[in-house]
XYZ file of C-alpha atoms in Angstrom:
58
model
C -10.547 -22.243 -15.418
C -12.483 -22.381 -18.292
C -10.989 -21.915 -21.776
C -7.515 -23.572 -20.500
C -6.125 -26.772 -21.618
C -6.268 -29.403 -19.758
C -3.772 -29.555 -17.219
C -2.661 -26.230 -17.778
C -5.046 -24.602 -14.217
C -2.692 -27.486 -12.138
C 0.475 -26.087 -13.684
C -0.665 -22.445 -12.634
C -1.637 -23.474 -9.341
C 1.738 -25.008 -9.139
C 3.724 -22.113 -10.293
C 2.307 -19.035 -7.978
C 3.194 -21.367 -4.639
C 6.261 -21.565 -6.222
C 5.982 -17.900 -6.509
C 4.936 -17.308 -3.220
C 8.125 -19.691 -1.700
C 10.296 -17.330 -3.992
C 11.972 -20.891 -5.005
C 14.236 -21.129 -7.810
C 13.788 -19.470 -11.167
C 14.725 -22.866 -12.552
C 11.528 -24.742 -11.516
C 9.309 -21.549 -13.003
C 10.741 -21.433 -15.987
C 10.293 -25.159 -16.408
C 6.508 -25.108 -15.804
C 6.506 -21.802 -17.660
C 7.918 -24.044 -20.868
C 5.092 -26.693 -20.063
C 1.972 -24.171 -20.293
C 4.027 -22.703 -23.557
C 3.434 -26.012 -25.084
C -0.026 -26.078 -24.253
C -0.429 -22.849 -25.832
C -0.197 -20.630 -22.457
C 1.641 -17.502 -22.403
C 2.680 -16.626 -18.617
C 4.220 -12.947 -17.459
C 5.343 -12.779 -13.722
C 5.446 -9.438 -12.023
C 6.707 -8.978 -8.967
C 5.570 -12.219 -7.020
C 2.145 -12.564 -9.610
C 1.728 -14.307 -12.541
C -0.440 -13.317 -15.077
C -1.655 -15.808 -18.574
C -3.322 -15.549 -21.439
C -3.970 -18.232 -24.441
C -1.230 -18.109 -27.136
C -2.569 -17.001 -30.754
C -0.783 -20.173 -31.646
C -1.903 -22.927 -29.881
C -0.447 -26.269 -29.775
């Protein structure tokens, strides 16, 4: 996507199969900690994750 960090689309990509599988919280919230420091916020709802840039970026 454009606008993203690098790295940060794969991460995303990563995180809603993870979603989908309904895997463990543990996993999401570790890739969720990874896009933080990148300066991506991430939301899930229900089984969808939404982002936007942090007005902090790293």
């Amino acid at each position: 996507m454009p606008g993203l960090p690098q790295g940060a689309n794969a991460l995303l990509k990563a995180r809603a199969q993870l979603l989908d599988k309904r895997s463990s919280s543990g996993d999401l919230r570790e890739l969720r900690e990874k896009l933080a420091r990148m300066g991506v916020v991430v939301r899930d709802e229900k089984r969808r994750q939404y982002w936007r840039l942090s007005q902090r970026r790293a």
